[in-house]
mmCIF file of C-alpha atoms in Angstrom:
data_model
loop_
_atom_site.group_PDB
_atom_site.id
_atom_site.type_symbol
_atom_site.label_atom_id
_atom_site.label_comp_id
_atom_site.label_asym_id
_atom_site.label_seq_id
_atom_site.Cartn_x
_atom_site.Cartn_y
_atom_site.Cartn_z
ATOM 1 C CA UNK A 1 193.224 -17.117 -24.964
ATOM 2 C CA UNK A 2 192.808 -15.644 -28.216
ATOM 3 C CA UNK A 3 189.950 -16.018 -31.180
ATOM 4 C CA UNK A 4 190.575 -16.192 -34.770
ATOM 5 C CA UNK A 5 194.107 -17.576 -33.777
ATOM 6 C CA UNK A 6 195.015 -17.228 -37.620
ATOM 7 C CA UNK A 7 198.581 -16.785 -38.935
ATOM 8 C CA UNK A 8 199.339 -14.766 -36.050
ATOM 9 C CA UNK A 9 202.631 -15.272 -33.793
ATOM 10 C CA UNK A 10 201.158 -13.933 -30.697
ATOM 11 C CA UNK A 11 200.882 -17.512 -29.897
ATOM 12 C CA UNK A 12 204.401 -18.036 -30.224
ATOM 13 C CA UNK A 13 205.268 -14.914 -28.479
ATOM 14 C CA UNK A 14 202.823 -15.550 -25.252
ATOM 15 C CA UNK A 15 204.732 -19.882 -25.229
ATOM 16 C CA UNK A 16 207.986 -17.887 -25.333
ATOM 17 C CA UNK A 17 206.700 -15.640 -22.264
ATOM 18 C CA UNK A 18 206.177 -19.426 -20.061
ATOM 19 C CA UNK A 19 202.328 -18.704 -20.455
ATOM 20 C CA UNK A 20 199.504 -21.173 -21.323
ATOM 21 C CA UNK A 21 197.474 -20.213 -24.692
ATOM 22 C CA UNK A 22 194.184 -21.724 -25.562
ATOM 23 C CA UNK A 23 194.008 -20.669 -29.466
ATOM 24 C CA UNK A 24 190.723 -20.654 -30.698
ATOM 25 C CA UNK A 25 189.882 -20.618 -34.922
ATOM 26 C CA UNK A 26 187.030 -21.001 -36.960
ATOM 27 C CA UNK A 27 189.756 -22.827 -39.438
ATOM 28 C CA UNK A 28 191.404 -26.022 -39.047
ATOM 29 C CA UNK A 29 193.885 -24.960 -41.361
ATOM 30 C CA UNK A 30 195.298 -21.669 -39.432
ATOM 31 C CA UNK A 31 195.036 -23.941 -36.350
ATOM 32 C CA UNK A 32 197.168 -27.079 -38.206
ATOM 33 C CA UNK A 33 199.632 -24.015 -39.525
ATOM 34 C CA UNK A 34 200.164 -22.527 -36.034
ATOM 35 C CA UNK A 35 200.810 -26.740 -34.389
ATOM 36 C CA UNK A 36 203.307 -27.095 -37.507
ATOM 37 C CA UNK A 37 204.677 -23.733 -36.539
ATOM 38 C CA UNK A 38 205.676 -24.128 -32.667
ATOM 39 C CA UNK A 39 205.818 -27.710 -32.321
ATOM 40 C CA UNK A 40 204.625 -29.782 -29.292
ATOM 41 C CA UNK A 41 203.473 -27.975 -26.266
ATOM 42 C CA UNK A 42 202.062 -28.846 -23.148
ATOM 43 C CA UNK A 43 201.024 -25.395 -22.049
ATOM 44 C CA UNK A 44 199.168 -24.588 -25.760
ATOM 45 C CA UNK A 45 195.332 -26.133 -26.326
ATOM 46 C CA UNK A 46 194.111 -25.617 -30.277
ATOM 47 C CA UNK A 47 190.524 -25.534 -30.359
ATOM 48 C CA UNK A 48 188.887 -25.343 -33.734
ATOM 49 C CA UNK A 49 185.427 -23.796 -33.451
ATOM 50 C CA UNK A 50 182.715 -20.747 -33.908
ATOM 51 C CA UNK A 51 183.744 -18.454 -30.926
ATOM 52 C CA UNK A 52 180.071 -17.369 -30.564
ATOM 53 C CA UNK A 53 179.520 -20.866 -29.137
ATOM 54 C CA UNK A 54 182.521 -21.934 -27.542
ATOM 55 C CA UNK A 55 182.193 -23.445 -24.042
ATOM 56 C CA UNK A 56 185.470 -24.645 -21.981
ATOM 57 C CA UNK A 57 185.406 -25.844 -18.516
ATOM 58 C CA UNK A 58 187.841 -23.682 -17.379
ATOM 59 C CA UNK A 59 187.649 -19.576 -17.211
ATOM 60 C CA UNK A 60 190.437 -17.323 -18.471
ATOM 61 C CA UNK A 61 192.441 -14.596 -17.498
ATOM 62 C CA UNK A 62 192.898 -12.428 -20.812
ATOM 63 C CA UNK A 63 190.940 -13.050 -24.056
ATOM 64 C CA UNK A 64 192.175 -11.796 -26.974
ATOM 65 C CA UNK A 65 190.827 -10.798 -30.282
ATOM 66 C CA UNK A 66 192.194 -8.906 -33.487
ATOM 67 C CA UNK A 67 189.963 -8.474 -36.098
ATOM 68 C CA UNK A 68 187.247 -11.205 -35.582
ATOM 69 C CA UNK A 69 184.578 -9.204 -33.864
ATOM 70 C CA UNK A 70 184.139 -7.011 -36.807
ATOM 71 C CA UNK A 71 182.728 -10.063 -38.733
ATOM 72 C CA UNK A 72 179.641 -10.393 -36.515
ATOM 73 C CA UNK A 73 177.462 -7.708 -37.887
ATOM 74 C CA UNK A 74 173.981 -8.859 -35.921
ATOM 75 C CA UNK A 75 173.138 -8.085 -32.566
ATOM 76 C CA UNK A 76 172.383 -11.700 -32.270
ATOM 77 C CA UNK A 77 175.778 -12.716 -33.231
ATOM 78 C CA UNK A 78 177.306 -9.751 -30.948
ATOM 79 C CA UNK A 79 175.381 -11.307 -28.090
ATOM 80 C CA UNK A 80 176.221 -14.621 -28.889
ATOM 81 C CA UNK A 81 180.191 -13.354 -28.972
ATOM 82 C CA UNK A 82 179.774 -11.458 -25.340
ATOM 83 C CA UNK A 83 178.126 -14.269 -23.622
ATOM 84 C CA UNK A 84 180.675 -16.515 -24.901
ATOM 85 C CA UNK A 85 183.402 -13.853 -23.638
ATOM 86 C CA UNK A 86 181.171 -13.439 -20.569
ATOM 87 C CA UNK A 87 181.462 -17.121 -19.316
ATOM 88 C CA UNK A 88 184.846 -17.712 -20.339
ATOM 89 C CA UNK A 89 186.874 -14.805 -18.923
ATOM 90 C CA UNK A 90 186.908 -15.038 -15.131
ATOM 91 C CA UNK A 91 185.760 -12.341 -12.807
ATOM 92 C CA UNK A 92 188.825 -9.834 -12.957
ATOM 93 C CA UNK A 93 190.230 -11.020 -16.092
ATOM 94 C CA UNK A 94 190.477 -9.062 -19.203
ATOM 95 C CA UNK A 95 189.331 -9.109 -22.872
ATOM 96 C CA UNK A 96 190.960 -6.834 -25.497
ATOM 97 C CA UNK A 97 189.478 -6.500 -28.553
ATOM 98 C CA UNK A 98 190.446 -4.634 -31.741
ATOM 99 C CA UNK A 99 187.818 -4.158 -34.233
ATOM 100 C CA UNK A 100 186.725 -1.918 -37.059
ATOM 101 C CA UNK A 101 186.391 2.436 -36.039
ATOM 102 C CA UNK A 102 182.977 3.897 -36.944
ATOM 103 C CA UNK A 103 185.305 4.741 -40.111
ATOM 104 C CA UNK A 104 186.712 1.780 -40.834
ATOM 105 C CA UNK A 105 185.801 -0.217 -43.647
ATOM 106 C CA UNK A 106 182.043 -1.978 -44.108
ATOM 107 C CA UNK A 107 183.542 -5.232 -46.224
ATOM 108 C CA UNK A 108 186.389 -7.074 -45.397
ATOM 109 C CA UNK A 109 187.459 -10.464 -47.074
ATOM 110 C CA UNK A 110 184.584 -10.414 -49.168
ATOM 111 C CA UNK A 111 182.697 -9.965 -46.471
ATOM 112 C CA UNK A 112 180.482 -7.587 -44.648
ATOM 113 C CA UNK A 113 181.772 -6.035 -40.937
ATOM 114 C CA UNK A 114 180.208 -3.681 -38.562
ATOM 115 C CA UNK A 115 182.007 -0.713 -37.145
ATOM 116 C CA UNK A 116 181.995 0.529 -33.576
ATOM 117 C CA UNK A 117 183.249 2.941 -31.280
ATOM 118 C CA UNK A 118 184.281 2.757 -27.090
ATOM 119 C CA UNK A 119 180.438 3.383 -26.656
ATOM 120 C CA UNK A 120 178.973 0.411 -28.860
ATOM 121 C CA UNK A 121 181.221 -2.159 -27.080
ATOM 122 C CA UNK A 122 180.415 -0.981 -23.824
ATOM 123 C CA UNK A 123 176.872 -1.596 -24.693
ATOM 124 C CA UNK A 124 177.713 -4.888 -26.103
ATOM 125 C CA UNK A 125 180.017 -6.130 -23.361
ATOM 126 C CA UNK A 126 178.230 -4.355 -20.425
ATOM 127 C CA UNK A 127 177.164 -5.246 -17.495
ATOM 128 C CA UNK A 128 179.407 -7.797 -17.551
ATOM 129 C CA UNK A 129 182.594 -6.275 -18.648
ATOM 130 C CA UNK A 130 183.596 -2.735 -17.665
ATOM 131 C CA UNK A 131 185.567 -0.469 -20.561
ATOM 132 C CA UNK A 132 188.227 1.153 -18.672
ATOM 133 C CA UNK A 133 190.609 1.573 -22.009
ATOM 134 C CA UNK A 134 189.897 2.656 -25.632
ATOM 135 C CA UNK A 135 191.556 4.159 -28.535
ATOM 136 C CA UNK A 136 191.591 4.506 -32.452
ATOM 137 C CA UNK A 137 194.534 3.512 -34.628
ATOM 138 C CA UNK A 138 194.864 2.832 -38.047
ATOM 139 C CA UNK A 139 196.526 -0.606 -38.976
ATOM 140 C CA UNK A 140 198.231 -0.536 -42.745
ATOM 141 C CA UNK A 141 197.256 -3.970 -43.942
ATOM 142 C CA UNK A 142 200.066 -5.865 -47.003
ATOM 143 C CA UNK A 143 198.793 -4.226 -49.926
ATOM 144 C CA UNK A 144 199.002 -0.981 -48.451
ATOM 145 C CA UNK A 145 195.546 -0.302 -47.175
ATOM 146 C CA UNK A 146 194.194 2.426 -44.125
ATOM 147 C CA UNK A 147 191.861 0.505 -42.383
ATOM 148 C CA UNK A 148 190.783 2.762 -38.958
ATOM 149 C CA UNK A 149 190.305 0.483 -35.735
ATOM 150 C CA UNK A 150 188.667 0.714 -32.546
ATOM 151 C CA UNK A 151 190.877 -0.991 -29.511
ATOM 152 C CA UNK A 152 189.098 -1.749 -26.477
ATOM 153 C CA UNK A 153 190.290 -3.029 -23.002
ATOM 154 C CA UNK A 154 187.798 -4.901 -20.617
ATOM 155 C CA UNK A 155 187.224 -5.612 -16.997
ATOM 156 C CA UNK A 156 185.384 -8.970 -16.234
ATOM 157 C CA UNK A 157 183.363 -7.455 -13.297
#
């Protein structure tokens, strides 16, 4: 599964792999864009909504985000976000999540992000994911911008 879908072509590249993809976007748009983009598929699900309150009937085996998480700057929201990732990925499964570094940037978009290290999403996702990968990276946006990232890898426990 992954949240804030977008423009990405993970999508595509996880269809081309034989896998089933529920994409999941706050905009209709990206959503329409990615449909238009790969055609008719019986193995991908498009599900336009606010991730923070997303409920499926089935559980997951990976969720996926890049660059969404860093929008929710409450701790209500945050909670909101690892419940949802809490009921959704099964027991086993695994979330990744790439987000802004401690010195990453505090606006994005227009809009405001928090920043956090391997210890803040522990705290966030724990006790009901386990961190058992994390690094720092810096991702060189279009118009030639550093912006420092925190990647995380989770155990569903």
């Amino acid at each position: 599964m992954t949240v804030g879908t977008g423009g990405s072509r993970l999508v595509d590249e996880v269809l081309a792999d034989r896998h089933h993809v529920i994409a999941v976007d706050l905009s209709q748009r990206a959503l329409d864009r990615v449909q238009e983009r790969v055609g008719p598929s019986d193995r991908l699900r498009l599900i336009h909504a606010d991730v923070r309150n997303l409920r499926l009937k089935e559980q997951v085996d990976a969720w996926h985000d890049r660059a969404v998480f860093h929008f929710f700057t409450s701790q209500q929201d945050q909670a909101g976000y690892a419940s949802a990732a809490a009921r959704i990925v099964r027991s086993g499964g695994y979330l990744t999540i790439a987000t802004f570094a401690p010195t990453g940037p505090n606006r994005c978009s227009g809009l405001p992000t928090a920043r956090h290290d391997a210890d803040s999403l522990a705290a966030i996702f724990g006790p009901s994911f386990e961190l058992i990968e994390s690094f720092e990276a810096d991702h060189v946006t279009p118009w030639n911008a550093v912006q420092r990232f925190t990647h995380g890898v989770l155990r569903r426990v």
